[in-house]
Amino acid sequence: MNKTELAKVVAVKTGIQKGDAEQLVEAVFEIIGDTNASGDPVNIAGFGKFEKRETKARKGRNPQTGEEIEILAGHKPSFKPAKAYREKLTQ
């Protein structure tokens, strides 16, 4: 399912117009991204936790040349599913 299909399902389930549902879905994703970018996690009960995690500097290899390179420290997005969500997927 992609974002457009998600918006269609939201429109059907809530009874709102498709265009409004698309704006709603887009706003939710934007809010999650902006909140994580500022360093704050987004915890949705029963679904999971979105957060920004730090990565340490490490050594890597250039796959084309095999040359060892230094990979800088940075950040990556992280999602940890809630117990209820994990259980739903294993039924």
PDB file of N, CA and C in Angstrom:
ATOM      1  N   MET A   1       0.851  -1.168   0.000  1.00  0.00           N
ATOM      2  CA  MET A   1       0.000   0.000   0.000  1.00  0.00           C
ATOM      3  C   MET A   1       0.900   1.235   0.000  1.00  0.00           C
ATOM      4  N   ASN A   2       0.588   2.175  -0.874  1.00  0.00           N
ATOM      5  CA  ASN A   2       1.337   3.425  -0.902  1.00  0.00           C
ATOM      6  C   ASN A   2       0.508   4.544  -0.265  1.00  0.00           C
ATOM      7  N   LYS A   3       1.049   5.759  -0.254  1.00  0.00           N
ATOM      8  CA  LYS A   3       0.397   6.878   0.419  1.00  0.00           C
ATOM      9  C   LYS A   3      -0.963   7.203  -0.195  1.00  0.00           C
ATOM     10  N   THR A   4      -1.090   7.143  -1.511  1.00  0.00           N
ATOM     11  CA  THR A   4      -2.360   7.428  -2.183  1.00  0.00           C
ATOM     12  C   THR A   4      -3.411   6.391  -1.808  1.00  0.00           C
ATOM     13  N   GLU A   5      -3.019   5.126  -1.801  1.00  0.00           N
ATOM     14  CA  GLU A   5      -3.951   4.061  -1.423  1.00  0.00           C
ATOM     15  C   GLU A   5      -4.359   4.187   0.048  1.00  0.00           C
ATOM     16  N   LEU A   6      -3.405   4.570   0.893  1.00  0.00           N
ATOM     17  CA  LEU A   6      -3.718   4.791   2.303  1.00  0.00           C
ATOM     18  C   LEU A   6      -4.747   5.909   2.459  1.00  0.00           C
ATOM     19  N   ALA A   7      -4.578   6.982   1.723  1.00  0.00           N
ATOM     20  CA  ALA A   7      -5.526   8.097   1.778  1.00  0.00           C
ATOM     21  C   ALA A   7      -6.922   7.654   1.336  1.00  0.00           C
ATOM     22  N   LYS A   8      -7.000   6.813   0.311  1.00  0.00           N
ATOM     23  CA  LYS A   8      -8.301   6.309  -0.145  1.00  0.00           C
ATOM     24  C   LYS A   8      -8.992   5.500   0.950  1.00  0.00           C
ATOM     25  N   VAL A   9      -8.249   4.640   1.630  1.00  0.00           N
ATOM     26  CA  VAL A   9      -8.809   3.824   2.697  1.00  0.00           C
ATOM     27  C   VAL A   9      -9.248   4.708   3.860  1.00  0.00           C
ATOM     28  N   VAL A  10      -8.456   5.715   4.194  1.00  0.00           N
ATOM     29  CA  VAL A  10      -8.822   6.648   5.264  1.00  0.00           C
ATOM     30  C   VAL A  10     -10.116   7.364   4.891  1.00  0.00           C
ATOM     31  N   ALA A  11     -10.245   7.788   3.639  1.00  0.00           N
ATOM     32  CA  ALA A  11     -11.464   8.476   3.186  1.00  0.00           C
ATOM     33  C   ALA A  11     -12.690   7.572   3.338  1.00  0.00           C
ATOM     34  N   VAL A  12     -12.560   6.317   2.956  1.00  0.00           N
ATOM     35  CA  VAL A  12     -13.682   5.376   3.049  1.00  0.00           C
ATOM     36  C   VAL A  12     -14.040   5.115   4.515  1.00  0.00           C
ATOM     37  N   LYS A  13     -13.015   4.866   5.358  1.00  0.00           N
ATOM     38  CA  LYS A  13     -13.273   4.533   6.766  1.00  0.00           C
ATOM     39  C   LYS A  13     -13.839   5.700   7.558  1.00  0.00           C
ATOM     40  N   THR A  14     -13.447   6.926   7.203  1.00  0.00           N
ATOM     41  CA  THR A  14     -13.888   8.084   7.982  1.00  0.00           C
ATOM     42  C   THR A  14     -15.056   8.828   7.353  1.00  0.00           C
ATOM     43  N   GLY A  15     -15.312   8.583   6.057  1.00  0.00           N
ATOM     44  CA  GLY A  15     -16.393   9.269   5.373  1.00  0.00           C
ATOM     45  C   GLY A  15     -16.041  10.684   4.935  1.00  0.00           C
ATOM     46  N   ILE A  16     -14.746  11.014   4.947  1.00  0.00           N
ATOM     47  CA  ILE A  16     -14.342  12.341   4.477  1.00  0.00           C
ATOM     48  C   ILE A  16     -13.971  12.277   3.004  1.00  0.00           C
ATOM     49  N   GLN A  17     -13.851  13.425   2.370  1.00  0.00           N
ATOM     50  CA  GLN A  17     -13.493  13.496   0.953  1.00  0.00           C
ATOM     51  C   GLN A  17     -12.074  12.973   0.746  1.00  0.00           C
ATOM     52  N   LYS A  18     -11.821  12.407  -0.429  1.00  0.00           N
ATOM     53  CA  LYS A  18     -10.512  11.841  -0.743  1.00  0.00           C
ATOM     54  C   LYS A  18      -9.410  12.893  -0.639  1.00  0.00           C
ATOM     55  N   GLY A  19      -9.672  14.099  -1.136  1.00  0.00           N
ATOM     56  CA  GLY A  19      -8.674  15.172  -1.073  1.00  0.00           C
ATOM     57  C   GLY A  19      -8.338  15.549   0.358  1.00  0.00           C
ATOM     58  N   ASP A  20      -9.351  15.568   1.223  1.00  0.00           N
ATOM     59  CA  ASP A  20      -9.125  15.869   2.633  1.00  0.00           C
ATOM     60  C   ASP A  20      -8.312  14.758   3.292  1.00  0.00           C
ATOM     61  N   ALA A  21      -8.599  13.528   2.925  1.00  0.00           N
ATOM     62  CA  ALA A  21      -7.864  12.384   3.475  1.00  0.00           C
ATOM     63  C   ALA A  21      -6.399  12.436   3.043  1.00  0.00           C
ATOM     64  N   GLU A  22      -6.144  12.828   1.797  1.00  0.00           N
ATOM     65  CA  GLU A  22      -4.764  12.944   1.319  1.00  0.00           C
ATOM     66  C   GLU A  22      -4.011  14.007   2.115  1.00  0.00           C
ATOM     67  N   GLN A  23      -4.669  15.137   2.375  1.00  0.00           N
ATOM     68  CA  GLN A  23      -4.043  16.189   3.171  1.00  0.00           C
ATOM     69  C   GLN A  23      -3.786  15.716   4.598  1.00  0.00           C
ATOM     70  N   LEU A  24      -4.712  14.960   5.156  1.00  0.00           N
ATOM     71  CA  LEU A  24      -4.573  14.434   6.502  1.00  0.00           C
ATOM     72  C   LEU A  24      -3.384  13.479   6.599  1.00  0.00           C
ATOM     73  N   VAL A  25      -3.297  12.548   5.673  1.00  0.00           N
ATOM     74  CA  VAL A  25      -2.195  11.579   5.670  1.00  0.00           C
ATOM     75  C   VAL A  25      -0.861  12.302   5.494  1.00  0.00           C
ATOM     76  N   GLU A  26      -0.801  13.238   4.573  1.00  0.00           N
ATOM     77  CA  GLU A  26       0.420  14.010   4.340  1.00  0.00           C
ATOM     78  C   GLU A  26       0.815  14.782   5.595  1.00  0.00           C
ATOM     79  N   ALA A  27      -0.166  15.379   6.265  1.00  0.00           N
ATOM     80  CA  ALA A  27       0.112  16.147   7.482  1.00  0.00           C
ATOM     81  C   ALA A  27       0.663  15.253   8.590  1.00  0.00           C
ATOM     82  N   VAL A  28       0.103  14.060   8.748  1.00  0.00           N
ATOM     83  CA  VAL A  28       0.582  13.137   9.782  1.00  0.00           C
ATOM     84  C   VAL A  28       2.039  12.765   9.526  1.00  0.00           C
ATOM     85  N   PHE A  29       2.376  12.422   8.285  1.00  0.00           N
ATOM     86  CA  PHE A  29       3.760  12.062   7.964  1.00  0.00           C
ATOM     87  C   PHE A  29       4.702  13.247   8.158  1.00  0.00           C
ATOM     88  N   GLU A  30       4.258  14.435   7.791  1.00  0.00           N
ATOM     89  CA  GLU A  30       5.082  15.637   7.945  1.00  0.00           C
ATOM     90  C   GLU A  30       5.322  15.933   9.426  1.00  0.00           C
ATOM     91  N   ILE A  31       4.294  15.790  10.235  1.00  0.00           N
ATOM     92  CA  ILE A  31       4.424  16.035  11.677  1.00  0.00           C
ATOM     93  C   ILE A  31       5.380  15.028  12.309  1.00  0.00           C
ATOM     94  N   ILE A  32       5.265  13.770  11.946  1.00  0.00           N
ATOM     95  CA  ILE A  32       6.177  12.746  12.473  1.00  0.00           C
ATOM     96  C   ILE A  32       7.618  13.083  12.079  1.00  0.00           C
ATOM     97  N   GLY A  33       7.837  13.423  10.816  1.00  0.00           N
ATOM     98  CA  GLY A  33       9.180  13.750  10.341  1.00  0.00           C
ATOM     99  C   GLY A  33       9.750  14.985  11.021  1.00  0.00           C
ATOM    100  N   ASP A  34       8.942  16.040  11.131  1.00  0.00           N
ATOM    101  CA  ASP A  34       9.406  17.276  11.767  1.00  0.00           C
ATOM    102  C   ASP A  34       9.717  17.062  13.247  1.00  0.00           C
ATOM    103  N   THR A  35       8.871  16.298  13.920  1.00  0.00           N
ATOM    104  CA  THR A  35       9.082  16.030  15.339  1.00  0.00           C
ATOM    105  C   THR A  35      10.349  15.221  15.549  1.00  0.00           C
ATOM    106  N   ASN A  36      10.565  14.199  14.731  1.00  0.00           N
ATOM    107  CA  ASN A  36      11.788  13.402  14.835  1.00  0.00           C
ATOM    108  C   ASN A  36      13.020  14.219  14.489  1.00  0.00           C
ATOM    109  N   ALA A  37      12.919  15.081  13.485  1.00  0.00           N
ATOM    110  CA  ALA A  37      14.049  15.913  13.079  1.00  0.00           C
ATOM    111  C   ALA A  37      14.491  16.829  14.220  1.00  0.00           C
ATOM    112  N   SER A  38      13.541  17.262  15.043  1.00  0.00           N
ATOM    113  CA  SER A  38      13.883  18.130  16.174  1.00  0.00           C
ATOM    114  C   SER A  38      14.438  17.326  17.355  1.00  0.00           C
ATOM    115  N   GLY A  39      14.467  16.005  17.234  1.00  0.00           N
ATOM    116  CA  GLY A  39      15.048  15.159  18.267  1.00  0.00           C
ATOM    117  C   GLY A  39      14.041  14.512  19.196  1.00  0.00           C
ATOM    118  N   ASP A  40      12.757  14.794  19.005  1.00  0.00           N
ATOM    119  CA  ASP A  40      11.725  14.223  19.864  1.00  0.00           C
ATOM    120  C   ASP A  40      11.115  12.980  19.218  1.00  0.00           C
ATOM    121  N   PRO A  41      10.861  11.934  20.014  1.00  0.00           N
ATOM    122  CA  PRO A  41      10.211  10.735  19.467  1.00  0.00           C
ATOM    123  C   PRO A  41       8.708  10.950  19.332  1.00  0.00           C
ATOM    124  N   VAL A  42       8.080  10.132  18.482  1.00  0.00           N
ATOM    125  CA  VAL A  42       6.619  10.112  18.338  1.00  0.00           C
ATOM    126  C   VAL A  42       6.178   8.714  18.734  1.00  0.00           C
ATOM    127  N   ASN A  43       5.421   8.624  19.829  1.00  0.00           N
ATOM    128  CA  ASN A  43       4.972   7.346  20.343  1.00  0.00           C
ATOM    129  C   ASN A  43       3.466   7.237  20.135  1.00  0.00           C
ATOM    130  N   ILE A  44       3.039   6.292  19.298  1.00  0.00           N
ATOM    131  CA  ILE A  44       1.623   6.079  19.021  1.00  0.00           C
ATOM    132  C   ILE A  44       1.230   4.776  19.708  1.00  0.00           C
ATOM    133  N   ALA A  45       0.431   4.906  20.772  1.00  0.00           N
ATOM    134  CA  ALA A  45       0.043   3.747  21.571  1.00  0.00           C
ATOM    135  C   ALA A  45      -0.612   2.681  20.699  1.00  0.00           C
ATOM    136  N   GLY A  46      -0.183   1.444  20.870  1.00  0.00           N
ATOM    137  CA  GLY A  46      -0.738   0.326  20.125  1.00  0.00           C
ATOM    138  C   GLY A  46      -0.162   0.165  18.732  1.00  0.00           C
ATOM    139  N   PHE A  47       0.674   1.113  18.292  1.00  0.00           N
ATOM    140  CA  PHE A  47       1.265   1.022  16.958  1.00  0.00           C
ATOM    141  C   PHE A  47       2.788   0.969  17.031  1.00  0.00           C
ATOM    142  N   GLY A  48       3.408   2.007  17.616  1.00  0.00           N
ATOM    143  CA  GLY A  48       4.848   1.982  17.733  1.00  0.00           C
ATOM    144  C   GLY A  48       5.450   3.347  17.980  1.00  0.00           C
ATOM    145  N   LYS A  49       6.779   3.366  17.991  1.00  0.00           N
ATOM    146  CA  LYS A  49       7.527   4.577  18.310  1.00  0.00           C
ATOM    147  C   LYS A  49       8.474   4.915  17.161  1.00  0.00           C
ATOM    148  N   PHE A  50       8.351   6.139  16.656  1.00  0.00           N
ATOM    149  CA  PHE A  50       9.245   6.659  15.628  1.00  0.00           C
ATOM    150  C   PHE A  50      10.252   7.573  16.322  1.00  0.00           C
ATOM    151  N   GLU A  51      11.539   7.415  16.011  1.00  0.00           N
ATOM    152  CA  GLU A  51      12.537   8.294  16.611  1.00  0.00           C
ATOM    153  C   GLU A  51      13.773   8.416  15.740  1.00  0.00           C
ATOM    154  N   LYS A  52      14.585   9.401  16.079  1.00  0.00           N
ATOM    155  CA  LYS A  52      15.859   9.629  15.395  1.00  0.00           C
ATOM    156  C   LYS A  52      16.950   9.061  16.291  1.00  0.00           C
ATOM    157  N   ARG A  53      17.777   8.179  15.742  1.00  0.00           N
ATOM    158  CA  ARG A  53      18.868   7.573  16.511  1.00  0.00           C
ATOM    159  C   ARG A  53      20.211   8.017  15.960  1.00  0.00           C
ATOM    160  N   GLU A  54      21.162   8.145  16.868  1.00  0.00           N
ATOM    161  CA  GLU A  54      22.518   8.502  16.470  1.00  0.00           C
ATOM    162  C   GLU A  54      23.257   7.254  16.010  1.00  0.00           C
ATOM    163  N   THR A  55      24.109   7.429  15.002  1.00  0.00           N
ATOM    164  CA  THR A  55      24.989   6.348  14.572  1.00  0.00           C
ATOM    165  C   THR A  55      26.421   6.768  14.869  1.00  0.00           C
ATOM    166  N   LYS A  56      27.237   5.825  15.253  1.00  0.00           N
ATOM    167  CA  LYS A  56      28.635   6.111  15.572  1.00  0.00           C
ATOM    168  C   LYS A  56      29.471   6.105  14.295  1.00  0.00           C
ATOM    169  N   ALA A  57      30.586   6.798  14.358  1.00  0.00           N
ATOM    170  CA  ALA A  57      31.547   6.744  13.247  1.00  0.00           C
ATOM    171  C   ALA A  57      32.107   5.317  13.191  1.00  0.00           C
ATOM    172  N   ARG A  58      32.356   4.850  11.979  1.00  0.00           N
ATOM    173  CA  ARG A  58      32.876   3.494  11.844  1.00  0.00           C
ATOM    174  C   ARG A  58      33.668   3.375  10.544  1.00  0.00           C
ATOM    175  N   LYS A  59      34.369   2.283  10.417  1.00  0.00           N
ATOM    176  CA  LYS A  59      35.127   2.029   9.193  1.00  0.00           C
ATOM    177  C   LYS A  59      34.269   1.191   8.255  1.00  0.00           C
ATOM    178  N   GLY A  60      34.384   1.466   6.978  1.00  0.00           N
ATOM    179  CA  GLY A  60      33.659   0.714   5.968  1.00  0.00           C
ATOM    180  C   GLY A  60      34.567   0.462   4.772  1.00  0.00           C
ATOM    181  N   ARG A  61      34.016  -0.119   3.745  1.00  0.00           N
ATOM    182  CA  ARG A  61      34.788  -0.388   2.524  1.00  0.00           C
ATOM    183  C   ARG A  61      34.026   0.107   1.316  1.00  0.00           C
ATOM    184  N   ASN A  62      34.765   0.718   0.402  1.00  0.00           N
ATOM    185  CA  ASN A  62      34.200   1.101  -0.889  1.00  0.00           C
ATOM    186  C   ASN A  62      34.009  -0.201  -1.669  1.00  0.00           C
ATOM    187  N   PRO A  63      32.771  -0.565  -2.041  1.00  0.00           N
ATOM    188  CA  PRO A  63      32.551  -1.855  -2.697  1.00  0.00           C
ATOM    189  C   PRO A  63      33.196  -1.960  -4.083  1.00  0.00           C
ATOM    190  N   GLN A  64      33.450  -0.816  -4.724  1.00  0.00           N
ATOM    191  CA  GLN A  64      34.054  -0.871  -6.064  1.00  0.00           C
ATOM    192  C   GLN A  64      35.559  -1.068  -6.010  1.00  0.00           C
ATOM    193  N   THR A  65      36.211  -0.414  -5.033  1.00  0.00           N
ATOM    194  CA  THR A  65      37.674  -0.475  -4.982  1.00  0.00           C
ATOM    195  C   THR A  65      38.201  -1.326  -3.837  1.00  0.00           C
ATOM    196  N   GLY A  66      37.358  -1.596  -2.847  1.00  0.00           N
ATOM    197  CA  GLY A  66      37.808  -2.337  -1.678  1.00  0.00           C
ATOM    198  C   GLY A  66      38.569  -1.456  -0.697  1.00  0.00           C
ATOM    199  N   GLU A  67      38.726  -0.176  -1.023  1.00  0.00           N
ATOM    200  CA  GLU A  67      39.461   0.748  -0.176  1.00  0.00           C
ATOM    201  C   GLU A  67      38.700   0.990   1.126  1.00  0.00           C
ATOM    202  N   GLU A  68      39.434   1.013   2.242  1.00  0.00           N
ATOM    203  CA  GLU A  68      38.814   1.277   3.531  1.00  0.00           C
ATOM    204  C   GLU A  68      38.494   2.767   3.636  1.00  0.00           C
ATOM    205  N   ILE A  69      37.286   3.072   4.111  1.00  0.00           N
ATOM    206  CA  ILE A  69      36.878   4.465   4.252  1.00  0.00           C
ATOM    207  C   ILE A  69      36.300   4.692   5.647  1.00  0.00           C
ATOM    208  N   GLU A  70      36.305   5.938   6.080  1.00  0.00           N
ATOM    209  CA  GLU A  70      35.726   6.312   7.372  1.00  0.00           C
ATOM    210  C   GLU A  70      34.303   6.775   7.124  1.00  0.00           C
ATOM    211  N   ILE A  71      33.353   6.141   7.800  1.00  0.00           N
ATOM    212  CA  ILE A  71      31.951   6.541   7.710  1.00  0.00           C
ATOM    213  C   ILE A  71      31.679   7.427   8.913  1.00  0.00           C
ATOM    214  N   LEU A  72      31.236   8.645   8.660  1.00  0.00           N
ATOM    215  CA  LEU A  72      31.029   9.622   9.719  1.00  0.00           C
ATOM    216  C   LEU A  72      29.830   9.265  10.595  1.00  0.00           C
ATOM    217  N   ALA A  73      29.869   9.770  11.823  1.00  0.00           N
ATOM    218  CA  ALA A  73      28.720   9.623  12.716  1.00  0.00           C
ATOM    219  C   ALA A  73      27.565  10.417  12.126  1.00  0.00           C
ATOM    220  N   GLY A  74      26.366  10.013  12.427  1.00  0.00           N
ATOM    221  CA  GLY A  74      25.204  10.711  11.882  1.00  0.00           C
ATOM    222  C   GLY A  74      23.940  10.295  12.606  1.00  0.00           C
ATOM    223  N   HIS A  75      22.835  10.347  11.890  1.00  0.00           N
ATOM    224  CA  HIS A  75      21.535   9.985  12.448  1.00  0.00           C
ATOM    225  C   HIS A  75      20.795   9.108  11.452  1.00  0.00           C
ATOM    226  N   LYS A  76      19.893   8.272  11.989  1.00  0.00           N
ATOM    227  CA  LYS A  76      19.050   7.452  11.123  1.00  0.00           C
ATOM    228  C   LYS A  76      17.662   7.357  11.746  1.00  0.00           C
ATOM    229  N   PRO A  77      16.640   7.163  10.923  1.00  0.00           N
ATOM    230  CA  PRO A  77      15.301   6.994  11.471  1.00  0.00           C
ATOM    231  C   PRO A  77      15.152   5.588  12.052  1.00  0.00           C
ATOM    232  N   SER A  78      14.306   5.484  13.063  1.00  0.00           N
ATOM    233  CA  SER A  78      14.082   4.199  13.702  1.00  0.00           C
ATOM    234  C   SER A  78      12.597   4.046  14.016  1.00  0.00           C
ATOM    235  N   PHE A  79      12.099   2.826  13.872  1.00  0.00           N
ATOM    236  CA  PHE A  79      10.724   2.519  14.246  1.00  0.00           C
ATOM    237  C   PHE A  79      10.733   1.261  15.090  1.00  0.00           C
ATOM    238  N   LYS A  80      10.127   1.339  16.268  1.00  0.00           N
ATOM    239  CA  LYS A  80      10.003   0.174  17.131  1.00  0.00           C
ATOM    240  C   LYS A  80       8.515  -0.120  17.286  1.00  0.00           C
ATOM    241  N   PRO A  81       8.041  -1.242  16.744  1.00  0.00           N
ATOM    242  CA  PRO A  81       6.616  -1.552  16.828  1.00  0.00           C
ATOM    243  C   PRO A  81       6.185  -1.849  18.267  1.00  0.00           C
ATOM    244  N   ALA A  82       4.960  -1.464  18.588  1.00  0.00           N
ATOM    245  CA  ALA A  82       4.375  -1.752  19.900  1.00  0.00           C
ATOM    246  C   ALA A  82       4.022  -3.234  19.979  1.00  0.00           C
ATOM    247  N   LYS A  83       3.897  -3.722  21.188  1.00  0.00           N
ATOM    248  CA  LYS A  83       3.582  -5.139  21.404  1.00  0.00           C
ATOM    249  C   LYS A  83       2.271  -5.527  20.718  1.00  0.00           C
ATOM    250  N   ALA A  84       1.244  -4.686  20.823  1.00  0.00           N
ATOM    251  CA  ALA A  84      -0.053  -4.986  20.208  1.00  0.00           C
ATOM    252  C   ALA A  84       0.074  -5.103  18.687  1.00  0.00           C
ATOM    253  N   TYR A  85       0.888  -4.249  18.082  1.00  0.00           N
ATOM    254  CA  TYR A  85       1.091  -4.284  16.626  1.00  0.00           C
ATOM    255  C   TYR A  85       1.856  -5.546  16.224  1.00  0.00           C
ATOM    256  N   ARG A  86       2.898  -5.883  16.983  1.00  0.00           N
ATOM    257  CA  ARG A  86       3.674  -7.106  16.686  1.00  0.00           C
ATOM    258  C   ARG A  86       2.779  -8.337  16.772  1.00  0.00           C
ATOM    259  N   GLU A  87       1.933  -8.372  17.802  1.00  0.00           N
ATOM    260  CA  GLU A  87       1.046  -9.536  17.985  1.00  0.00           C
ATOM    261  C   GLU A  87       0.034  -9.628  16.851  1.00  0.00           C
ATOM    262  N   LYS A  88      -0.428  -8.489  16.367  1.00  0.00           N
ATOM    263  CA  LYS A  88      -1.394  -8.488  15.258  1.00  0.00           C
ATOM    264  C   LYS A  88      -0.783  -9.108  13.997  1.00  0.00           C
ATOM    265  N   LEU A  89       0.509  -8.867  13.780  1.00  0.00           N
ATOM    266  CA  LEU A  89       1.189  -9.385  12.606  1.00  0.00           C
ATOM    267  C   LEU A  89       1.506 -10.866  12.702  1.00  0.00           C
ATOM    268  N   THR A  90       1.544 -11.408  13.909  1.00  0.00           N
ATOM    269  CA  THR A  90       1.899 -12.808  14.063  1.00  0.00           C
ATOM    270  C   THR A  90       0.686 -13.718  14.199  1.00  0.00           C
ATOM    271  N   GLN A  91      -0.520 -13.174  14.083  1.00  0.00           N
ATOM    272  CA  GLN A  91      -1.727 -13.991  14.198  1.00  0.00           C
ATOM    273  C   GLN A  91      -2.006 -14.742  12.928  1.00  0.00           C
TER     274      GLN A  91
END
